[in-house]
mmCIF file of C-alpha atoms in Angstrom:
data_model
loop_
_atom_site.group_PDB
_atom_site.id
_atom_site.type_symbol
_atom_site.label_atom_id
_atom_site.label_comp_id
_atom_site.label_asym_id
_atom_site.label_seq_id
_atom_site.Cartn_x
_atom_site.Cartn_y
_atom_site.Cartn_z
ATOM 1 C CA MET A 243 5.721 -22.676 45.456
ATOM 2 C CA LEU A 244 7.176 -20.777 49.571
ATOM 3 C CA GLU A 245 3.894 -18.481 49.468
ATOM 4 C CA TYR A 246 1.623 -21.861 49.700
ATOM 5 C CA PHE A 247 3.381 -22.932 52.532
ATOM 6 C CA ALA A 248 3.782 -19.403 54.325
ATOM 7 C CA ILE A 249 0.038 -19.602 53.775
ATOM 8 C CA ALA A 250 -0.532 -23.124 55.085
ATOM 9 C CA ILE A 251 1.549 -22.808 58.439
ATOM 10 C CA SER A 252 -0.964 -19.521 58.991
ATOM 11 C CA LEU A 253 -3.408 -21.438 58.293
ATOM 12 C CA PHE A 254 -2.590 -24.577 60.643
ATOM 13 C CA PHE A 255 -1.828 -21.562 63.605
ATOM 14 C CA ALA A 256 -5.022 -20.117 62.889
ATOM 15 C CA MET A 257 -6.532 -23.043 63.395
ATOM 16 C CA ASN A 258 -4.614 -24.209 66.839
ATOM 17 C CA ILE A 259 -5.335 -21.287 68.324
ATOM 18 C CA GLY A 260 -8.973 -20.748 68.052
ATOM 19 C CA ALA A 261 -8.401 -24.702 69.733
ATOM 20 C CA SER A 262 -6.793 -23.632 72.697
ATOM 21 C CA GLY A 263 -7.523 -20.297 73.062
ATOM 22 C CA ALA A 264 -10.558 -19.391 71.723
ATOM 23 C CA ALA A 265 -12.525 -22.277 73.060
ATOM 24 C CA ALA A 266 -11.619 -21.961 76.248
ATOM 25 C CA SER A 267 -13.341 -18.176 76.210
ATOM 26 C CA MET A 268 -16.631 -20.824 76.620
ATOM 27 C CA GLY A 269 -15.252 -22.810 79.123
ATOM 28 C CA VAL A 270 -16.834 -20.983 82.133
ATOM 29 C CA ALA A 271 -20.501 -21.108 81.215
ATOM 30 C CA TYR A 272 -19.714 -24.658 80.386
ATOM 31 C CA GLY A 273 -18.732 -25.719 82.873
ATOM 32 C CA ALA A 274 -21.035 -24.219 85.475
ATOM 33 C CA GLY A 275 -23.927 -25.860 83.141
ATOM 34 C CA ALA A 276 -25.663 -22.606 81.328
ATOM 35 C CA ILE A 277 -24.620 -24.270 78.098
ATOM 36 C CA LYS A 278 -25.991 -27.900 78.035
ATOM 37 C CA LYS A 279 -23.724 -28.899 75.145
ATOM 38 C CA ALA A 280 -20.463 -29.352 73.722
ATOM 39 C CA TRP A 281 -21.077 -28.455 70.020
ATOM 40 C CA GLN A 282 -23.762 -26.168 71.257
ATOM 41 C CA ALA A 283 -20.791 -23.588 73.356
ATOM 42 C CA LEU A 284 -18.309 -24.346 70.210
ATOM 43 C CA LEU A 285 -20.707 -22.415 67.956
ATOM 44 C CA LEU A 286 -20.682 -20.019 70.124
ATOM 45 C CA CYS A 287 -17.192 -19.822 70.542
ATOM 46 C CA ALA A 288 -16.631 -20.033 66.283
ATOM 47 C CA ILE A 289 -19.584 -17.718 65.652
ATOM 48 C CA GLY A 290 -17.953 -15.060 68.237
ATOM 49 C CA VAL A 291 -14.611 -15.391 67.580
ATOM 50 C CA TYR A 292 -15.608 -14.983 63.452
ATOM 51 C CA SER A 293 -17.273 -11.782 64.376
ATOM 52 C CA GLY A 294 -14.261 -10.317 66.255
ATOM 53 C CA ALA A 295 -11.856 -11.149 63.833
ATOM 54 C CA VAL A 296 -13.700 -9.580 60.997
ATOM 55 C CA LEU A 297 -15.824 -6.761 62.701
ATOM 56 C CA GLY A 298 -12.776 -5.634 64.907
ATOM 57 C CA GLY A 299 -9.654 -7.774 64.106
ATOM 58 C CA GLY A 300 -7.805 -5.199 61.059
ATOM 59 C CA GLU A 301 -6.296 -2.494 63.834
ATOM 60 C CA VAL A 302 -3.686 -5.332 65.195
ATOM 61 C CA VAL A 303 -3.355 -7.297 62.001
ATOM 62 C CA LYS A 304 -1.956 -3.801 60.833
ATOM 63 C CA THR A 305 0.373 -3.604 63.711
ATOM 64 C CA ILE A 306 1.857 -7.114 63.371
ATOM 65 C CA SER A 307 2.121 -6.699 59.885
ATOM 66 C CA SER A 308 4.159 -3.628 59.962
ATOM 67 C CA GLY A 309 3.851 -1.761 63.572
ATOM 68 C CA ILE A 310 7.054 -3.326 64.951
ATOM 69 C CA MET A 311 9.400 -3.145 61.977
ATOM 70 C CA PRO A 312 9.107 -1.960 58.777
ATOM 71 C CA GLN A 313 7.157 -3.753 56.167
ATOM 72 C CA ASP A 314 9.422 -3.176 53.167
ATOM 73 C CA TYR A 315 11.709 -6.232 55.467
ATOM 74 C CA ILE A 316 9.410 -8.964 55.615
ATOM 75 C CA THR A 317 9.771 -11.614 52.571
ATOM 76 C CA VAL A 318 7.689 -14.609 52.731
ATOM 77 C CA LYS A 319 10.986 -15.788 53.995
ATOM 78 C CA VAL A 320 10.892 -13.825 56.951
ATOM 79 C CA VAL A 321 7.031 -14.651 57.418
ATOM 80 C CA ILE A 322 7.511 -18.500 57.599
ATOM 81 C CA ILE A 323 10.414 -18.079 59.951
ATOM 82 C CA ILE A 324 7.774 -16.018 61.584
ATOM 83 C CA LEU A 325 5.515 -17.980 61.658
ATOM 84 C CA ILE A 326 7.783 -21.000 62.296
ATOM 85 C CA SER A 327 9.320 -19.598 65.235
ATOM 86 C CA ALA A 328 5.285 -19.013 66.968
ATOM 87 C CA THR A 329 4.244 -22.404 66.070
ATOM 88 C CA SER A 330 7.649 -24.317 67.506
ATOM 89 C CA SER A 331 7.743 -22.246 70.680
ATOM 90 C CA LEU A 332 4.096 -23.191 71.376
ATOM 91 C CA PHE A 333 4.703 -26.721 70.706
ATOM 92 C CA PHE A 334 8.117 -27.436 72.566
ATOM 93 C CA ALA A 335 6.003 -25.290 75.427
ATOM 94 C CA ASN A 336 3.202 -27.673 75.695
ATOM 95 C CA LEU A 337 6.019 -30.829 75.814
ATOM 96 C CA LEU A 338 7.883 -28.857 78.526
ATOM 97 C CA GLY A 339 3.786 -28.195 79.875
ATOM 98 C CA ILE A 340 4.526 -25.150 80.039
ATOM 99 C CA PRO A 341 1.196 -22.805 78.251
ATOM 100 C CA LEU A 342 2.731 -20.101 76.441
ATOM 101 C CA SER A 343 0.549 -16.894 74.928
ATOM 102 C CA THR A 344 0.116 -16.983 70.939
ATOM 103 C CA SER A 345 0.151 -13.038 71.255
ATOM 104 C CA GLU A 346 2.986 -12.885 73.015
ATOM 105 C CA VAL A 347 5.110 -15.751 71.202
ATOM 106 C CA THR A 348 3.835 -14.614 67.863
ATOM 107 C CA VAL A 349 5.473 -10.671 68.588
ATOM 108 C CA GLY A 350 8.768 -12.197 70.242
ATOM 109 C CA ALA A 351 9.243 -14.006 67.006
ATOM 110 C CA VAL A 352 8.414 -10.619 64.873
ATOM 111 C CA VAL A 353 11.389 -9.030 67.211
ATOM 112 C CA GLY A 354 13.810 -11.076 66.836
ATOM 113 C CA VAL A 355 14.091 -10.371 62.913
ATOM 114 C CA GLY A 356 13.492 -6.584 63.671
ATOM 115 C CA ILE A 357 16.464 -7.398 65.743
ATOM 116 C CA ALA A 358 18.358 -9.457 63.411
ATOM 117 C CA TYR A 359 18.182 -6.573 60.600
ATOM 118 C CA LYS A 360 18.661 -3.597 63.585
ATOM 119 C CA VAL A 361 15.131 -2.734 61.920
ATOM 120 C CA LEU A 362 13.249 -2.754 64.978
ATOM 121 C CA PHE A 363 10.690 -0.247 65.697
ATOM 122 C CA VAL A 364 11.352 0.675 69.671
ATOM 123 C CA ARG A 365 9.154 2.523 70.750
ATOM 124 C CA SER A 366 6.127 0.993 69.907
ATOM 125 C CA LEU A 367 7.802 -2.652 70.925
ATOM 126 C CA LEU A 368 7.375 -0.844 74.169
ATOM 127 C CA VAL A 369 3.981 0.221 74.619
ATOM 128 C CA ILE A 370 3.366 -2.922 73.741
ATOM 129 C CA ILE A 371 5.561 -4.428 76.563
ATOM 130 C CA SER A 372 3.823 -1.687 79.017
ATOM 131 C CA PHE A 373 0.263 -3.194 77.730
ATOM 132 C CA TRP A 374 1.434 -6.571 78.414
ATOM 133 C CA ILE A 375 1.866 -5.199 81.919
ATOM 134 C CA ILE A 376 -0.827 -2.541 82.306
ATOM 135 C CA VAL A 377 -4.006 -4.597 81.117
ATOM 136 C CA PRO A 378 -3.397 -7.298 83.530
ATOM 137 C CA LEU A 379 -2.622 -5.658 86.727
ATOM 138 C CA VAL A 380 -6.088 -3.634 85.608
ATOM 139 C CA ALA A 381 -7.698 -6.852 85.088
ATOM 140 C CA PHE A 382 -7.015 -7.679 88.816
ATOM 141 C CA VAL A 383 -7.754 -4.497 90.004
ATOM 142 C CA ILE A 384 -11.097 -4.982 88.288
ATOM 143 C CA ALA A 385 -11.801 -8.169 89.844
ATOM 144 C CA LEU A 386 -10.325 -7.452 92.872
ATOM 145 C CA VAL A 387 -12.966 -4.205 93.439
ATOM 146 C CA PHE A 388 -16.307 -6.163 92.300
ATOM 147 C CA GLY A 389 -14.944 -9.243 93.924
ATOM 148 C CA LYS A 390 -15.118 -7.804 97.152
ATOM 149 C CA LEU A 391 -18.888 -6.484 96.448
ATOM 150 C CA LEU A 392 -19.963 -9.607 94.782
ATOM 151 C CA TYR A 393 -18.980 -11.218 97.826
ATOM 152 C CA LYS A 394 -20.121 -9.024 100.342
ATOM 153 C CA LEU A 395 -24.020 -9.558 98.130
ATOM 154 C CA GLN A 396 -22.966 -12.770 98.242
ATOM 155 C CA ASN A 397 -22.847 -13.183 101.951
ATOM 156 C CA ARG A 398 -26.264 -11.164 102.205
ATOM 157 C CA GLY A 399 -28.087 -13.820 100.516
ATOM 158 C CA LEU A 400 -28.808 -10.873 98.154
ATOM 159 C CA LEU A 401 -27.341 -12.716 94.547
ATOM 160 C CA LYS A 402 -29.241 -15.931 93.950
ATOM 161 C CA ASP A 403 -28.745 -18.258 91.327
ATOM 162 C CA ARG A 404 -31.030 -16.714 88.731
ATOM 163 C CA PRO A 405 -31.964 -17.247 85.513
ATOM 164 C CA ILE A 406 -30.712 -14.050 84.319
ATOM 165 C CA LEU A 407 -27.018 -15.432 85.348
ATOM 166 C CA THR A 408 -27.838 -17.474 82.917
ATOM 167 C CA VAL A 409 -28.037 -15.334 80.226
ATOM 168 C CA LEU A 410 -25.352 -13.398 81.120
ATOM 169 C CA LEU A 411 -22.887 -15.860 81.621
ATOM 170 C CA VAL A 412 -23.323 -17.200 78.134
ATOM 171 C CA LEU A 413 -23.006 -13.516 77.027
ATOM 172 C CA ALA A 414 -19.792 -13.140 79.239
ATOM 173 C CA GLY A 415 -18.525 -15.976 77.082
ATOM 174 C CA PHE A 416 -19.835 -14.905 74.050
ATOM 175 C CA PHE A 417 -17.859 -11.795 74.417
ATOM 176 C CA GLU A 418 -14.605 -12.878 75.463
ATOM 177 C CA ALA A 419 -14.162 -15.592 72.008
ATOM 178 C CA PHE A 420 -15.392 -11.849 70.269
ATOM 179 C CA SER A 421 -12.880 -10.547 71.539
ATOM 180 C CA ALA A 422 -10.282 -13.149 71.197
ATOM 181 C CA GLY A 423 -11.186 -12.870 67.994
ATOM 182 C CA MET A 424 -10.678 -8.956 67.553
ATOM 183 C CA ASN A 425 -6.904 -9.754 69.256
ATOM 184 C CA ASN A 426 -5.904 -13.401 68.042
ATOM 185 C CA VAL A 427 -6.320 -13.516 64.370
ATOM 186 C CA ALA A 428 -3.738 -11.382 63.765
ATOM 187 C CA ASN A 429 -1.318 -13.147 65.429
ATOM 188 C CA ALA A 430 -1.807 -15.803 61.984
ATOM 189 C CA VAL A 431 -2.381 -13.054 59.820
ATOM 190 C CA GLY A 432 -0.445 -9.915 60.360
ATOM 191 C CA PRO A 433 2.611 -11.609 59.026
ATOM 192 C CA LEU A 434 1.285 -13.152 55.621
ATOM 193 C CA VAL A 435 -0.042 -8.974 55.252
ATOM 194 C CA GLY A 436 2.767 -7.706 56.362
ATOM 195 C CA ALA A 437 4.330 -9.251 53.072
ATOM 196 C CA GLY A 438 1.901 -8.340 50.863
ATOM 197 C CA MET A 439 0.452 -11.698 50.082
ATOM 198 C CA MET A 440 -2.994 -10.506 51.095
ATOM 199 C CA ASP A 441 -4.864 -7.416 52.132
ATOM 200 C CA VAL A 442 -6.156 -6.578 55.864
ATOM 201 C CA THR A 443 -9.441 -7.596 54.572
ATOM 202 C CA MET A 444 -8.960 -10.803 53.375
ATOM 203 C CA GLY A 445 -6.533 -11.543 56.107
ATOM 204 C CA ILE A 446 -9.225 -11.225 58.726
ATOM 205 C CA VAL A 447 -11.815 -13.123 56.967
ATOM 206 C CA LEU A 448 -9.214 -15.835 55.984
ATOM 207 C CA GLY A 449 -7.717 -16.177 59.381
ATOM 208 C CA GLY A 450 -11.373 -15.840 61.113
ATOM 209 C CA ALA A 451 -12.599 -18.369 59.288
ATOM 210 C CA PHE A 452 -9.939 -20.691 60.250
ATOM 211 C CA VAL A 453 -10.101 -19.365 63.977
ATOM 212 C CA ALA A 454 -14.053 -19.909 64.122
ATOM 213 C CA LEU A 455 -13.075 -23.749 62.219
ATOM 214 C CA GLY A 456 -10.271 -24.767 64.742
ATOM 215 C CA ALA A 457 -12.558 -24.211 67.656
ATOM 216 C CA MET A 458 -15.102 -26.596 65.819
ATOM 217 C CA LEU A 459 -13.122 -29.207 64.918
ATOM 218 C CA LEU A 460 -10.321 -29.162 67.567
ATOM 219 C CA GLY A 461 -12.206 -27.193 70.451
ATOM 220 C CA LYS A 462 -13.546 -29.944 72.211
ATOM 221 C CA ARG A 463 -10.772 -31.430 74.289
ATOM 222 C CA VAL A 464 -9.958 -27.653 75.884
ATOM 223 C CA LEU A 465 -13.468 -26.692 76.651
ATOM 224 C CA GLU A 466 -14.039 -30.423 78.372
ATOM 225 C CA THR A 467 -10.738 -29.204 80.988
ATOM 226 C CA ASN A 468 -11.893 -25.482 81.105
ATOM 227 C CA GLY A 469 -14.641 -26.711 82.129
ATOM 228 C CA LYS A 470 -14.333 -29.138 84.358
ATOM 229 C CA LYS A 471 -11.419 -26.767 86.205
ATOM 230 C CA ILE A 472 -13.573 -23.965 86.266
ATOM 231 C CA VAL A 473 -16.823 -25.973 87.509
ATOM 232 C CA ARG A 474 -15.975 -24.727 90.878
ATOM 233 C CA PHE A 475 -16.397 -20.756 89.732
ATOM 234 C CA GLN A 476 -20.126 -19.589 90.366
ATOM 235 C CA LYS A 477 -22.120 -18.243 87.939
ATOM 236 C CA ALA A 478 -22.015 -14.750 89.076
ATOM 237 C CA GLU A 479 -18.438 -15.443 89.456
ATOM 238 C CA GLY A 480 -17.198 -16.614 85.800
ATOM 239 C CA ILE A 481 -19.295 -14.113 84.213
ATOM 240 C CA LEU A 482 -17.271 -10.787 86.093
ATOM 241 C CA ILE A 483 -13.788 -13.341 84.843
ATOM 242 C CA SER A 484 -15.125 -13.458 81.654
ATOM 243 C CA SER A 485 -16.397 -10.015 81.087
ATOM 244 C CA THR A 486 -13.603 -8.281 82.405
ATOM 245 C CA GLY A 487 -10.822 -10.340 80.040
ATOM 246 C CA ALA A 488 -13.256 -8.888 77.696
ATOM 247 C CA LEU A 489 -13.275 -5.926 77.396
ATOM 248 C CA LEU A 490 -10.101 -5.206 78.231
ATOM 249 C CA VAL A 491 -9.280 -7.126 75.527
ATOM 250 C CA GLY A 492 -11.642 -5.993 72.953
ATOM 251 C CA VAL A 493 -10.706 -2.264 73.982
ATOM 252 C CA SER A 494 -6.493 -2.949 73.143
ATOM 253 C CA SER A 495 -7.532 -4.814 69.783
ATOM 254 C CA LEU A 496 -9.121 -0.784 68.902
ATOM 255 C CA PHE A 497 -5.999 0.525 69.165
ATOM 256 C CA GLY A 498 -4.312 -2.189 67.719
ATOM 257 C CA LEU A 499 -2.322 -3.790 70.474
ATOM 258 C CA PRO A 500 -2.146 -7.900 71.069
ATOM 259 C CA VAL A 501 -2.183 -8.659 74.575
ATOM 260 C CA PRO A 502 -1.842 -12.154 75.721
ATOM 261 C CA LEU A 503 -5.689 -12.683 76.821
ATOM 262 C CA THR A 504 -4.252 -15.972 79.445
ATOM 263 C CA GLN A 505 -1.911 -13.908 81.339
ATOM 264 C CA VAL A 506 -5.180 -11.353 81.856
ATOM 265 C CA THR A 507 -8.032 -14.067 82.379
ATOM 266 C CA SER A 508 -5.443 -16.137 84.648
ATOM 267 C CA SER A 509 -5.155 -12.395 86.955
ATOM 268 C CA SER A 510 -8.579 -11.551 86.507
ATOM 269 C CA ILE A 511 -8.811 -14.649 88.670
ATOM 270 C CA ILE A 512 -6.566 -13.904 91.336
ATOM 271 C CA GLY A 513 -8.255 -10.688 91.961
ATOM 272 C CA MET A 514 -11.514 -13.109 92.721
ATOM 273 C CA GLY A 515 -8.717 -15.048 94.807
ATOM 274 C CA MET A 516 -7.658 -12.014 96.810
ATOM 275 C CA ALA A 517 -11.458 -10.967 97.269
ATOM 276 C CA LYS A 518 -12.039 -14.085 98.519
ATOM 277 C CA ASN A 519 -8.964 -15.482 100.872
ATOM 278 C CA GLY A 520 -7.183 -12.357 101.113
ATOM 279 C CA LYS A 521 -2.967 -11.895 100.547
ATOM 280 C CA GLN A 522 -2.745 -15.614 100.487
ATOM 281 C CA ILE A 523 -3.470 -16.250 96.795
ATOM 282 C CA PHE A 524 0.442 -14.900 96.074
ATOM 283 C CA HIS A 525 1.177 -17.936 97.536
ATOM 284 C CA GLN A 526 -0.466 -19.887 94.880
ATOM 285 C CA HIS A 527 1.265 -21.498 91.501
ATOM 286 C CA ILE A 528 -0.956 -19.912 89.614
ATOM 287 C CA VAL A 529 1.030 -16.332 89.867
ATOM 288 C CA LYS A 530 4.755 -18.460 89.601
ATOM 289 C CA LYS A 531 3.066 -19.694 86.200
ATOM 290 C CA ILE A 532 1.971 -15.871 84.605
ATOM 291 C CA ILE A 533 5.233 -14.719 85.724
ATOM 292 C CA ARG A 534 6.820 -17.671 83.981
ATOM 293 C CA ILE A 535 4.703 -17.395 80.791
ATOM 294 C CA TRP A 536 5.304 -13.104 80.752
ATOM 295 C CA ILE A 537 8.686 -14.007 80.417
ATOM 296 C CA VAL A 538 9.065 -17.105 78.870
ATOM 297 C CA SER A 539 7.001 -16.631 75.937
ATOM 298 C CA PRO A 540 8.365 -13.581 73.897
ATOM 299 C CA ILE A 541 11.977 -14.563 74.658
ATOM 300 C CA PHE A 542 11.923 -17.630 73.508
ATOM 301 C CA SER A 543 10.342 -16.935 70.166
ATOM 302 C CA LEU A 544 12.780 -14.247 69.651
ATOM 303 C CA ALA A 545 15.729 -16.510 70.142
ATOM 304 C CA ILE A 546 14.467 -18.915 67.631
ATOM 305 C CA SER A 547 13.092 -16.228 64.787
ATOM 306 C CA TYR A 548 16.647 -14.567 65.828
ATOM 307 C CA PHE A 549 18.801 -17.877 65.325
ATOM 308 C CA LEU A 550 16.613 -18.784 62.047
ATOM 309 C CA VAL A 551 17.278 -15.284 60.570
ATOM 310 C CA GLN A 552 20.716 -15.842 61.160
ATOM 311 C CA LEU A 553 21.065 -19.870 59.778
ATOM 312 C CA PHE A 554 18.779 -19.139 56.516
ATOM 313 C CA LEU A 555 19.350 -15.510 55.469
ATOM 314 C CA GLU A 556 22.994 -13.754 56.945
ATOM 315 C CA LYS A 557 24.863 -17.461 57.608
ATOM 316 C CA ASP A 558 26.395 -15.662 60.624
ATOM 317 C CA LEU A 559 28.077 -18.537 62.523
ATOM 318 C CA TYR A 560 28.948 -16.924 65.216
ATOM 319 C CA ALA A 561 25.331 -15.266 65.741
ATOM 320 C CA ILE A 562 24.358 -18.981 65.675
ATOM 321 C CA ILE A 563 26.017 -20.439 67.765
ATOM 322 C CA LEU A 564 25.648 -17.574 70.410
ATOM 323 C CA ILE A 565 21.874 -18.270 70.147
ATOM 324 C CA GLY A 566 22.065 -21.808 69.261
ATOM 325 C CA THR A 567 23.218 -21.758 73.306
ATOM 326 C CA ILE A 568 20.837 -19.738 74.703
ATOM 327 C CA ILE A 569 17.867 -21.723 73.099
ATOM 328 C CA VAL A 570 19.180 -24.805 74.345
ATOM 329 C CA GLY A 571 20.249 -23.298 77.532
ATOM 330 C CA THR A 572 16.709 -22.263 78.041
ATOM 331 C CA LEU A 573 15.410 -25.423 77.594
ATOM 332 C CA GLY A 574 17.427 -26.995 79.353
ATOM 333 C CA VAL A 575 16.992 -24.184 82.702
ATOM 334 C CA ILE A 576 12.448 -24.878 81.920
ATOM 335 C CA SER A 577 12.788 -28.707 82.028
ATOM 336 C CA LEU A 578 15.205 -28.693 85.230
ATOM 337 C CA MET A 579 12.129 -26.531 86.907
ATOM 338 C CA ARG A 580 9.590 -28.519 85.783
ATOM 339 C CA THR A 581 11.558 -31.083 87.434
ATOM 340 C CA MET A 582 11.939 -29.343 90.418
ATOM 341 C CA ARG A 583 8.336 -28.361 90.967
ATOM 342 C CA GLU A 584 7.068 -31.915 90.209
ATOM 343 C CA GLU A 585 10.136 -33.145 93.197
ATOM 344 C CA GLU A 586 8.317 -30.030 95.429
ATOM 345 C CA GLN A 587 4.508 -31.317 94.251
ATOM 346 C CA SER A 588 5.286 -35.095 95.136
ATOM 347 C CA ILE A 589 7.056 -34.648 98.519
ATOM 348 C CA TYR A 590 4.038 -32.406 99.299
ATOM 349 C CA ASP A 591 1.650 -34.357 98.237
ATOM 350 C CA ALA A 592 2.910 -37.165 100.026
ATOM 351 C CA GLY A 593 3.505 -34.829 102.906
ATOM 352 C CA GLU A 594 -0.625 -34.547 103.180
ATOM 353 C CA GLY A 595 -1.173 -38.366 102.881
ATOM 354 C CA ILE A 596 0.917 -38.574 106.013
#
């Protein structure tokens, strides 16, 4: 019964990954008018994410299932704790209006269990964390360098809106969905593979199918939102942003490294903004948001998984009280920060209106 429950949580998590992350990969192409119909964009996204999961998702699944802590410790109960921790982290973050990375919350949840049992592979974890920093920085530099070249060509009238840009933009979005499938399917099925409930092949086929299903059935709202927000990007800018994120996440997936696509894409956008407007982009709210996501995502899910292990498996009262206090305190601080930010924004808007 517990195995069925764990699988159900995993597949539900996979559908939500498809809705929130994978569907967003086609937002640039849809918002710029390269793809006219929402269902067409979602279908392309579903095909891309499933293909990426099946053809290249195996290495990241191995990392999540056995590369952070010994596989012997990943039981059915531990799988349920990991999945509940990751899912609840995303749920609380949505309530507070803070977008989290599925890769980071999943790794954080696994790390929390590893700390509870004192069996963490520290070296592997340090490699993963270093790439969480390096990959977005590389995305920023690529977008900055090529963004400057792009704007020079546009200013000289050498880069016009041609049909080939439409085709390239659609391909870039598909490539981004492909890379999302390579990297993100492991977040849902990696713990199941680690517990021996299914092998890697079955995990990526089943997980990829549900990520694709989530993109198709639940991704329209995300697609519409992202499309409207990204309309301000021209097609050439969209190609650069999507292809940069897709390339870096795809390469990371080949080496079995779970990386946050959200931060990579945001870093690309910041690089484009700096190429266009200079250093004033660092005063924008998006930079503060990225830093907050980096810090909050893994720590919050780590604390929850550690708390649940102590509560249900170890029954350590002092640890339960300590971690529970940390979780509640973190929620309070985040909520307070959000309230202060909203008040600052209201004051700013009022000043703009005067």
